[in-house]
Structures are given as C-alpha cells and as structure tokens.
Short mmCIF file of N, CA and C in Angstrom, two decimals:
data_model
loop_
_atom_site.label_atom_id
_atom_site.label_comp_id
_atom_site.label_asym_id
_atom_site.label_seq_id
_atom_site.Cartn_x
_atom_site.Cartn_y
_atom_site.Cartn_z
N UNK A 1 126.79 114.75 126.88
CA UNK A 1 127.70 113.61 127.11
C UNK A 1 127.12 112.99 125.33
N UNK A 2 128.47 112.81 125.01
CA UNK A 2 128.86 112.00 123.71
C UNK A 2 128.06 110.46 123.58
N UNK A 3 127.32 110.17 122.87
CA UNK A 3 126.68 108.72 122.42
C UNK A 3 127.63 108.04 121.79
N UNK A 4 128.15 106.77 121.85
CA UNK A 4 129.14 106.10 120.93
C UNK A 4 127.90 105.93 120.22
N UNK A 5 129.12 105.09 118.87
CA UNK A 5 128.19 104.50 117.99
C UNK A 5 126.86 103.54 118.59
N UNK A 6 127.54 103.01 119.31
CA UNK A 6 126.92 101.78 120.57
C UNK A 6 125.70 101.47 121.15
N UNK A 7 125.50 102.91 121.17
CA UNK A 7 124.22 103.75 121.86
C UNK A 7 123.45 103.99 121.71
N UNK A 8 124.20 104.44 120.05
CA UNK A 8 122.95 105.32 119.12
C UNK A 8 122.13 104.38 118.83
N UNK A 9 122.86 103.00 118.26
CA UNK A 9 122.14 101.81 117.92
C UNK A 9 121.44 101.03 118.71
N UNK A 10 121.52 101.22 120.19
CA UNK A 10 120.33 100.39 121.04
C UNK A 10 119.23 101.86 121.27
N UNK A 11 119.44 103.05 121.20
CA UNK A 11 118.43 104.29 121.01
C UNK A 11 117.41 103.91 119.58
N UNK A 12 118.21 103.55 118.50
CA UNK A 12 117.43 103.19 117.35
C UNK A 12 117.08 102.78 117.44
N UNK A 13 117.11 101.08 117.84
CA UNK A 13 116.61 99.56 118.22
C UNK A 13 115.20 99.63 119.41
N UNK A 14 115.65 100.27 120.31
CA UNK A 14 114.17 100.05 121.42
C UNK A 14 113.15 101.63 120.63
N UNK A 15 113.72 102.25 119.75
CA UNK A 15 112.08 103.23 119.17
C UNK A 15 111.41 102.14 117.66
N UNK A 16 111.73 101.30 117.75
CA UNK A 16 111.36 100.42 116.76
C UNK A 16 110.32 99.24 116.71
N UNK A 17 109.26 99.36 116.28
CA UNK A 17 108.22 97.88 116.31
C UNK A 17 108.13 97.53 115.69
N UNK A 18 107.53 96.58 115.85
CA UNK A 18 106.92 95.69 114.59
C UNK A 18 105.51 95.00 114.90
N UNK A 19 104.58 95.44 114.09
CA UNK A 19 103.09 94.26 114.32
C UNK A 19 102.61 94.12 113.01
N UNK A 20 101.63 93.12 113.37
CA UNK A 20 100.61 92.94 112.37
C UNK A 20 99.81 94.43 112.07
N UNK A 21 99.52 94.99 110.70
CA UNK A 21 99.52 96.11 110.73
C UNK A 21 97.87 96.28 110.63
N UNK A 22 97.25 97.56 110.72
CA UNK A 22 96.15 97.97 111.16
C UNK A 22 95.27 98.95 110.21
N UNK A 23 93.81 98.40 110.55
CA UNK A 23 93.01 99.38 109.46
C UNK A 23 93.67 100.86 109.46
N UNK A 24 93.59 100.90 110.65
CA UNK A 24 94.35 102.60 110.99
C UNK A 24 95.21 102.93 110.33
N UNK A 25 96.05 102.33 110.16
CA UNK A 25 97.38 102.75 109.33
C UNK A 25 97.43 102.69 107.35
N UNK A 26 95.87 102.88 106.94
CA UNK A 26 95.68 102.87 105.93
C UNK A 26 96.66 103.26 104.80
N UNK A 27 96.49 104.78 105.10
CA UNK A 27 97.01 105.90 104.31
C UNK A 27 97.85 106.04 104.42
N UNK A 28 98.81 105.72 105.42
CA UNK A 28 100.57 105.89 105.19
C UNK A 28 100.47 104.01 103.88
N UNK A 29 99.86 103.05 104.63
CA UNK A 29 100.25 101.48 104.72
C UNK A 29 100.04 101.42 102.57
N UNK A 30 98.95 101.93 102.58
CA UNK A 30 98.43 101.70 101.09
C UNK A 30 99.64 102.85 100.17
N UNK A 31 100.44 104.23 100.34
CA UNK A 31 101.35 104.43 99.97
C UNK A 31 102.37 103.79 99.82
N UNK A 32 103.04 102.74 100.73
CA UNK A 32 103.75 102.05 101.00
C UNK A 32 103.30 100.83 99.66
N UNK A 33 102.77 100.47 100.07
CA UNK A 33 102.24 99.04 99.28
C UNK A 33 102.42 99.35 97.92
N UNK A 34 101.53 100.84 97.05
CA UNK A 34 101.64 100.87 95.80
C UNK A 34 103.05 101.20 95.60
N UNK A 35 104.10 101.53 96.16
CA UNK A 35 105.35 101.86 96.14
C UNK A 35 106.02 100.77 95.57
N UNK A 36 106.06 99.97 96.15
CA UNK A 36 106.47 98.66 95.39
C UNK A 36 106.37 98.22 94.74
N UNK A 37 105.42 98.19 93.88
CA UNK A 37 105.80 98.11 92.57
C UNK A 37 104.38 98.79 91.43
N UNK A 38 104.26 100.04 91.21
CA UNK A 38 103.57 101.22 91.11
C UNK A 38 102.83 100.74 89.45
N UNK A 39 103.96 100.47 88.22
CA UNK A 39 103.18 99.97 86.99
C UNK A 39 102.44 98.52 87.10
N UNK A 40 102.95 98.09 88.39
CA UNK A 40 102.38 96.02 87.72
C UNK A 40 100.80 96.76 88.88
N UNK A 41 101.06 97.40 89.45
CA UNK A 41 99.55 97.99 90.62
C UNK A 41 98.18 98.71 89.55
N UNK A 42 98.91 99.42 88.40
CA UNK A 42 97.97 100.14 87.85
C UNK A 42 97.96 99.04 86.84
N UNK A 43 98.47 98.73 86.45
CA UNK A 43 98.25 97.50 85.19
C UNK A 43 97.20 96.75 86.00
N UNK A 44 97.11 96.37 86.57
CA UNK A 44 96.88 95.15 87.09
C UNK A 44 94.86 96.00 87.82
N UNK A 45 95.07 96.72 88.60
CA UNK A 45 93.93 96.98 89.29
C UNK A 45 93.40 99.21 88.46
N UNK A 46 93.68 99.28 87.56
CA UNK A 46 92.98 100.48 87.38
C UNK A 46 91.71 99.83 85.94
N UNK A 47 90.87 100.07 86.49
CA UNK A 47 89.89 99.79 85.44
C UNK A 47 88.71 100.76 85.81
N UNK A 48 88.61 101.73 84.48
CA UNK A 48 87.35 102.75 84.01
C UNK A 48 87.80 103.81 85.42
N UNK A 49 87.16 104.46 86.09
CA UNK A 49 86.72 105.30 87.35
C UNK A 49 87.92 104.72 88.52
N UNK A 50 87.99 103.89 88.60
CA UNK A 50 88.72 103.29 89.91
C UNK A 50 90.41 102.99 89.37
N UNK A 51 90.78 103.70 90.75
CA UNK A 51 92.29 103.70 90.70
C UNK A 51 93.04 102.56 91.84
N UNK A 52 94.32 102.58 91.05
CA UNK A 52 94.73 101.59 91.76
C UNK A 52 94.48 101.29 93.48
N UNK A 53 95.19 102.43 93.63
CA UNK A 53 95.24 103.03 95.27
C UNK A 53 94.24 103.00 95.82
N UNK A 54 92.94 103.33 94.84
CA UNK A 54 91.42 102.96 95.83
C UNK A 54 90.93 101.84 96.19
N UNK A 55 91.83 100.66 95.47
CA UNK A 55 91.07 99.18 95.31
C UNK A 55 92.46 98.87 96.97
N UNK A 56 93.24 99.05 96.79
CA UNK A 56 94.42 99.18 97.76
C UNK A 56 93.63 99.82 99.29
N UNK A 57 93.58 100.91 99.14
CA UNK A 57 93.26 101.16 100.20
C UNK A 57 91.66 101.24 100.44
N UNK A 58 90.69 100.19 100.24
CA UNK A 58 89.56 99.11 100.18
C UNK A 58 90.29 97.87 100.69
N UNK A 59 90.35 96.80 99.83
CA UNK A 59 90.86 95.90 100.33
C UNK A 59 92.15 95.99 101.34
N UNK A 60 93.18 96.93 101.71
CA UNK A 60 94.05 96.87 103.25
C UNK A 60 92.88 96.71 104.53
N UNK A 61 92.31 97.49 104.74
CA UNK A 61 90.74 98.11 105.32
C UNK A 61 90.18 97.10 105.49
N UNK A 62 89.76 96.13 104.87
CA UNK A 62 88.95 94.93 105.10
C UNK A 62 89.64 93.66 105.72
N UNK A 63 90.90 93.84 105.89
CA UNK A 63 91.95 92.81 106.98
C UNK A 63 92.51 91.70 105.17
N UNK A 64 91.16 91.32 104.86
CA UNK A 64 91.69 90.32 104.29
C UNK A 64 92.69 90.12 102.79
N UNK A 65 92.74 88.88 102.26
CA UNK A 65 93.03 88.90 101.30
C UNK A 65 94.53 89.28 101.25
N UNK A 66 94.96 89.49 99.59
CA UNK A 66 96.52 89.42 99.68
C UNK A 66 97.35 90.51 99.61
N UNK A 67 96.09 91.78 99.66
CA UNK A 67 96.63 93.29 100.29
C UNK A 67 95.54 93.78 101.32
N UNK A 68 95.39 92.38 101.90
CA UNK A 68 94.74 93.83 103.39
C UNK A 68 95.51 93.50 104.69
N UNK A 69 95.32 93.95 106.16
CA UNK A 69 95.86 94.87 106.73
C UNK A 69 96.41 93.42 107.29
N UNK A 70 95.90 92.65 107.84
CA UNK A 70 96.03 91.55 108.28
C UNK A 70 97.49 90.16 107.81
N UNK A 71 97.42 91.08 107.08
CA UNK A 71 98.38 90.11 105.95
C UNK A 71 99.77 90.92 105.59
N UNK A 72 100.04 92.15 106.16
CA UNK A 72 101.28 92.82 106.22
C UNK A 72 101.79 93.65 107.30
N UNK A 73 103.33 92.47 107.38
CA UNK A 73 104.06 93.69 108.81
C UNK A 73 104.55 94.58 108.80
N UNK A 74 103.86 95.28 109.84
CA UNK A 74 104.76 96.71 109.54
C UNK A 74 105.55 97.59 110.60
N UNK A 75 105.73 98.36 110.88
CA UNK A 75 107.49 98.94 111.14
C UNK A 75 107.13 99.82 111.54
N UNK A 76 107.02 100.22 112.97
CA UNK A 76 107.08 101.44 113.50
C UNK A 76 108.20 102.19 114.09
N UNK A 77 108.72 103.79 113.93
CA UNK A 77 109.92 104.20 114.42
C UNK A 77 108.93 105.92 114.73
N UNK A 78 109.39 105.62 116.37
CA UNK A 78 108.91 106.56 117.29
C UNK A 78 107.17 107.09 116.67
N UNK A 79 106.35 105.95 116.89
CA UNK A 79 105.07 105.75 117.08
C UNK A 79 104.20 106.14 114.81
N UNK A 80 105.39 106.15 113.67
CA UNK A 80 104.74 106.17 112.79
C UNK A 80 105.62 104.72 111.89
N UNK A 81 104.71 104.79 111.09
CA UNK A 81 104.54 103.80 109.60
C UNK A 81 105.39 104.16 109.26
N UNK A 82 107.18 103.27 108.37
CA UNK A 82 108.36 103.75 108.46
C UNK A 82 108.30 102.41 107.07
N UNK A 83 107.78 101.03 107.48
CA UNK A 83 107.85 100.35 106.26
C UNK A 83 106.69 99.26 106.62
N UNK A 84 107.12 98.73 105.24
CA UNK A 84 105.60 96.83 105.33
C UNK A 84 106.21 96.08 104.51
N UNK A 85 105.37 95.37 104.72
CA UNK A 85 105.60 93.99 103.65
C UNK A 85 104.80 92.76 103.92
N UNK A 86 104.29 92.02 102.55
CA UNK A 86 103.28 91.07 103.41
C UNK A 86 104.21 90.32 103.04
N UNK A 87 104.15 88.86 104.10
CA UNK A 87 104.25 87.49 104.04
C UNK A 87 103.25 86.57 104.26
N UNK A 88 103.58 85.71 103.47
CA UNK A 88 102.62 84.25 103.44
C UNK A 88 103.99 83.00 102.89
N UNK A 89 102.87 82.04 103.58
CA UNK A 89 103.24 80.59 102.61
C UNK A 89 102.47 80.55 101.40
N UNK A 90 102.92 78.76 100.38
CA UNK A 90 101.99 78.68 99.34
C UNK A 90 101.04 77.94 99.79
N UNK A 91 100.56 77.98 101.37
CA UNK A 91 99.54 77.21 101.57
C UNK A 91 98.83 77.83 102.22
N UNK A 92 98.85 79.68 101.65
CA UNK A 92 97.89 79.97 102.24
C UNK A 92 97.63 80.99 101.15
N UNK A 93 98.09 80.99 99.92
CA UNK A 93 98.08 82.06 98.82
C UNK A 93 97.19 81.75 98.30
N UNK A 94 96.22 80.19 98.02
CA UNK A 94 94.77 80.05 97.66
C UNK A 94 93.65 80.32 98.48
N UNK A 95 93.82 80.84 99.93
CA UNK A 95 92.77 81.86 100.46
C UNK A 95 92.86 82.84 100.34
N UNK A 96 93.87 83.81 100.54
CA UNK A 96 94.07 85.25 100.21
C UNK A 96 93.66 85.54 99.00
N UNK A 97 94.04 84.34 97.84
CA UNK A 97 93.35 84.60 96.27
C UNK A 97 92.02 84.84 96.62
N UNK A 98 91.22 83.62 96.90
CA UNK A 98 90.00 83.75 97.10
C UNK A 98 89.51 84.67 97.62
N UNK A 99 90.47 85.48 98.88
CA UNK A 99 89.44 86.41 99.46
C UNK A 99 89.89 88.26 98.10
N UNK A 100 90.67 88.15 97.55
CA UNK A 100 91.34 89.47 96.74
C UNK A 100 90.06 88.96 96.04
N UNK A 101 90.02 87.64 95.19
CA UNK A 101 88.85 87.67 94.15
C UNK A 101 87.74 88.23 94.62
N UNK A 102 86.95 88.05 95.79
CA UNK A 102 85.85 88.52 96.63
C UNK A 102 85.87 90.07 96.67
N UNK A 103 86.85 90.38 96.57
CA UNK A 103 86.99 91.81 96.76
C UNK A 103 87.13 92.82 96.08
N UNK A 104 87.93 91.97 94.31
CA UNK A 104 87.17 92.73 93.66
C UNK A 104 86.05 92.70 92.99
N UNK A 105 85.12 91.75 92.89
CA UNK A 105 84.21 92.08 92.30
C UNK A 105 83.08 92.42 93.48
N UNK A 106 83.42 92.62 94.68
CA UNK A 106 82.52 94.17 95.46
C UNK A 106 83.19 95.60 94.59
N UNK A 107 84.31 95.56 94.78
CA UNK A 107 84.80 96.91 94.38
C UNK A 107 84.62 97.10 93.31
N UNK A 108 84.74 96.27 92.40
CA UNK A 108 84.84 97.26 90.87
C UNK A 108 83.25 96.76 90.42
N UNK A 109 82.62 97.57 89.02
CA UNK A 109 81.36 96.67 88.57
C UNK A 109 81.66 95.25 87.98
N UNK A 110 81.07 94.59 87.60
CA UNK A 110 80.93 93.20 86.90
C UNK A 110 81.72 93.75 85.84
N UNK A 111 81.35 94.45 84.96
CA UNK A 111 82.41 94.59 83.26
C UNK A 111 84.36 95.27 83.73
N UNK A 112 83.81 95.98 84.78
CA UNK A 112 85.37 96.15 85.30
C UNK A 112 86.38 94.85 86.22
N UNK A 113 85.05 93.94 86.80
CA UNK A 113 85.37 92.75 87.22
C UNK A 113 86.66 91.42 86.17
N UNK A 114 85.23 91.82 85.25
CA UNK A 114 85.56 90.82 84.12
C UNK A 114 86.74 91.62 83.25
N UNK A 115 86.76 93.10 83.31
CA UNK A 115 88.46 92.80 82.70
C UNK A 115 89.43 92.92 83.33
N UNK A 116 89.50 93.47 84.51
CA UNK A 116 90.92 92.74 85.50
C UNK A 116 91.05 91.21 85.97
N UNK A 117 90.14 90.65 85.71
CA UNK A 117 90.06 89.01 85.73
C UNK A 117 90.42 88.40 84.59
N UNK A 118 90.97 89.21 83.43
CA UNK A 118 91.37 88.55 82.33
C UNK A 118 92.32 89.85 82.29
N UNK A 119 93.40 90.65 82.94
CA UNK A 119 94.69 91.03 82.84
C UNK A 119 95.36 90.26 84.35
N UNK A 120 94.79 89.91 84.95
CA UNK A 120 95.02 88.78 86.09
C UNK A 120 95.70 86.95 85.55
N UNK A 121 94.95 87.07 84.72
CA UNK A 121 95.47 85.98 83.64
C UNK A 121 96.40 85.83 83.41
N UNK A 122 96.43 86.86 82.48
CA UNK A 122 98.07 87.51 82.26
C UNK A 122 98.94 87.39 82.92
N UNK A 123 98.95 88.68 84.38
CA UNK A 123 99.79 88.06 84.72
C UNK A 123 99.97 87.11 85.96
N UNK A 124 98.83 86.23 86.41
CA UNK A 124 99.29 84.83 86.35
C UNK A 124 100.06 84.32 85.80
N UNK A 125 100.87 83.69 84.25
CA UNK A 125 101.31 83.53 83.75
C UNK A 125 102.96 84.14 84.24
N UNK A 126 102.95 84.96 84.26
CA UNK A 126 104.66 85.71 83.92
C UNK A 126 104.90 86.18 85.77
N UNK A 127 103.70 85.71 87.00
CA UNK A 127 103.84 85.54 87.98
C UNK A 127 103.32 83.92 88.68
N UNK A 128 103.94 83.13 88.52
CA UNK A 128 103.45 82.10 89.29
C UNK A 128 102.93 82.03 90.94
N UNK A 129 102.00 81.04 91.30
CA UNK A 129 101.37 81.05 92.70
C UNK A 129 102.81 80.45 93.08
N UNK A 130 102.93 80.42 94.77
CA UNK A 130 104.13 80.43 95.44
C UNK A 130 104.19 78.56 95.37
N UNK A 131 105.28 78.24 95.58
CA UNK A 131 104.84 76.66 96.26
C UNK A 131 104.29 76.50 97.55
N UNK A 132 103.67 75.09 97.54
CA UNK A 132 102.52 75.12 98.54
C UNK A 132 104.17 75.16 100.02
N UNK A 133 105.28 74.95 100.36
CA UNK A 133 105.94 75.05 101.18
C UNK A 133 107.06 76.26 101.54
N UNK A 134 106.85 77.15 100.47
CA UNK A 134 107.25 78.19 99.84
C UNK A 134 106.87 79.46 100.88
N UNK A 135 108.10 80.13 101.53
CA UNK A 135 107.34 81.88 102.09
C UNK A 135 108.07 82.69 101.04
N UNK A 136 106.63 83.41 101.14
CA UNK A 136 106.52 84.19 99.90
C UNK A 136 106.61 85.57 100.83
N UNK A 137 107.35 86.92 99.89
CA UNK A 137 107.71 88.00 100.18
C UNK A 137 106.93 88.85 99.58
N UNK A 138 106.30 90.05 99.22
CA UNK A 138 105.30 91.02 98.77
C UNK A 138 105.42 92.41 99.45
N UNK A 139 104.77 93.34 98.36
CA UNK A 139 105.07 94.97 98.80
C UNK A 139 105.69 94.80 99.75
N UNK A 140 107.00 94.73 99.95
CA UNK A 140 108.08 95.60 100.82
C UNK A 140 108.37 96.42 100.51
N UNK A 141 108.09 97.48 101.29
CA UNK A 141 108.59 99.43 100.75
C UNK A 141 109.15 100.04 102.71
N UNK A 142 110.09 100.20 102.38
CA UNK A 142 110.34 101.37 103.01
C UNK A 142 110.30 102.75 102.37
N UNK A 143 109.70 103.59 103.90
CA UNK A 143 109.86 105.01 102.90
C UNK A 143 111.18 105.48 102.72
N UNK A 144 110.60 106.91 102.02
CA UNK A 144 112.51 107.21 101.22
C UNK A 144 113.32 107.67 101.97
N UNK A 145 112.93 108.43 102.60
CA UNK A 145 114.09 108.99 103.81
C UNK A 145 114.55 107.83 104.99
N UNK A 146 114.32 106.80 105.07
CA UNK A 146 114.81 105.72 106.07
C UNK A 146 115.86 104.68 105.07
N UNK A 147 115.29 104.66 103.69
CA UNK A 147 115.81 103.52 102.41
C UNK A 147 117.51 103.50 103.00
N UNK A 148 118.55 102.12 103.30
CA UNK A 148 119.28 102.09 103.56
C UNK A 148 119.91 102.23 104.72
N UNK A 149 118.76 101.85 106.00
CA UNK A 149 119.18 101.95 107.39
C UNK A 149 118.79 100.53 108.21
N UNK A 150 118.84 99.70 107.13
CA UNK A 150 118.24 97.76 108.13
C UNK A 150 116.61 97.77 108.24
N UNK A 151 116.31 98.65 108.11
CA UNK A 151 114.86 98.68 108.28
C UNK A 151 113.73 97.42 107.84
N UNK A 152 114.25 97.66 106.40
CA UNK A 152 113.25 96.22 105.15
C UNK A 152 114.12 94.97 105.44
N UNK A 153 115.92 95.43 105.74
CA UNK A 153 116.42 94.13 105.96
C UNK A 153 115.88 93.42 107.91
N UNK A 154 115.96 94.57 108.35
CA UNK A 154 114.78 93.67 110.05
C UNK A 154 113.33 92.84 110.13
N UNK A 155 113.25 93.45 108.67
CA UNK A 155 111.87 93.11 108.69
C UNK A 155 111.65 91.40 107.86
N UNK A 156 112.85 91.82 107.11
CA UNK A 156 112.89 90.24 106.60
C UNK A 156 113.30 88.98 107.32
N UNK A 157 114.33 90.06 107.88
CA UNK A 157 115.09 88.68 109.12
C UNK A 157 113.93 88.29 110.01
N UNK A 158 113.30 89.29 111.02
CA UNK A 158 112.71 88.71 111.01
C UNK A 158 111.06 88.02 110.62
N UNK A 159 110.94 87.82 109.64
CA UNK A 159 109.92 86.71 108.59
C UNK A 159 110.70 85.75 108.41
N UNK A 160 111.86 85.60 108.33
CA UNK A 160 113.34 84.38 108.39
C UNK A 160 112.68 83.50 109.47
N UNK A 161 113.11 84.33 110.41
CA UNK A 161 112.38 83.40 111.93
C UNK A 161 110.95 82.88 112.24
N UNK A 162 110.32 83.60 111.84
CA UNK A 162 109.13 82.97 111.66
C UNK A 162 109.19 81.92 111.30
N UNK A 163 109.16 81.96 110.02
CA UNK A 163 109.44 80.64 108.78
C UNK A 163 110.02 80.18 109.50
N UNK A 164 111.03 80.00 109.64
CA UNK A 164 111.53 79.01 110.21
C UNK A 164 111.38 78.02 111.56
N UNK A 165 110.85 78.89 112.13
CA UNK A 165 109.85 78.65 113.51
C UNK A 165 108.40 77.65 112.83
N UNK A 166 107.85 77.84 111.83
CA UNK A 166 107.22 77.21 111.00
C UNK A 166 107.05 76.16 110.98
N UNK A 167 108.43 75.95 110.16
CA UNK A 167 108.75 74.96 109.56
C UNK A 167 108.95 74.85 108.26
#
C-alpha cells in the first residue's frame, strides 16, 4: 500500500533520536564539527605537526571543554550519527573555556601551545564571549546527504525549548 506524506513523516520522526554525544561517536562527530568551520579550526588549531582534527578528536573524547562530547547534542537517524551541535550558556562558557585551555596545554608542546594561545587572542577579539544570559550555538552540522530535511532545524528547536525551560 501507498504511504501518505503524513505516514512517511511519522516513520521518519520515529527513526530520529537526540542524545548527548559520546566518545564512541568521535570519528563521525569530529568530521561534522570540523565541517562547521574548517578555515577557523585550521587557523586556530594547526600548529607544527598537529592538525585541527587531531585536537578536535582528542578534546571530543575527553568529554569536557568547548569541543568535548558532553557539550554536544547529537542526532541519530537509524542508529547513525547524522548531525551535531554544541549548545551552552554564557554562564557555562568560562568553565568550558578553562577546560579547553587545559586540553591545549596537554595536547600541544609548550611552544605550540604558546603560538595557539596567541592566535586565540586574535580570534577572541573577532568573536567575543557570549553574554552570561545568552544561549550559544556552535559547531552545528548535518551530513551532506540529509541537509535541507529539517534535521538542523529540529536540533535548534529542541535546544530552544531547553533554553526556555532553563529561563
């Protein structure tokens, strides 16, 4: 029998699951996160023999900080990670940033960390910290084959509901 568009929508929605990202999804998650701003990531995180994706993978698996899995909401469709985004408040930003700086100091050599921190200062002037009462979205990405199907919008709407409930 033919399915109506409503039936297809119900099937599609039932196959979608939202969850906090986990270290086990690091390979695909890091590709998605990187795709959200490759030029910015390369500018900030490529130093010496260290590549941006290497650091993102390390930070994601650690769980904490701006790029940690605990800070990312994932969308799974049929069990596959298809979208991701980081969502946090201005209140959380300072703690996430402190964890990020600790990760930088551990991952990079002393000289590389110093170079990275200098480039971060320049980047921070262009992209100031979110206001304390603000909800912030970063690293939002959907796999290419599913773009334009409302997955990113659904993720944003879900986070908007969380933000409204938090006040």
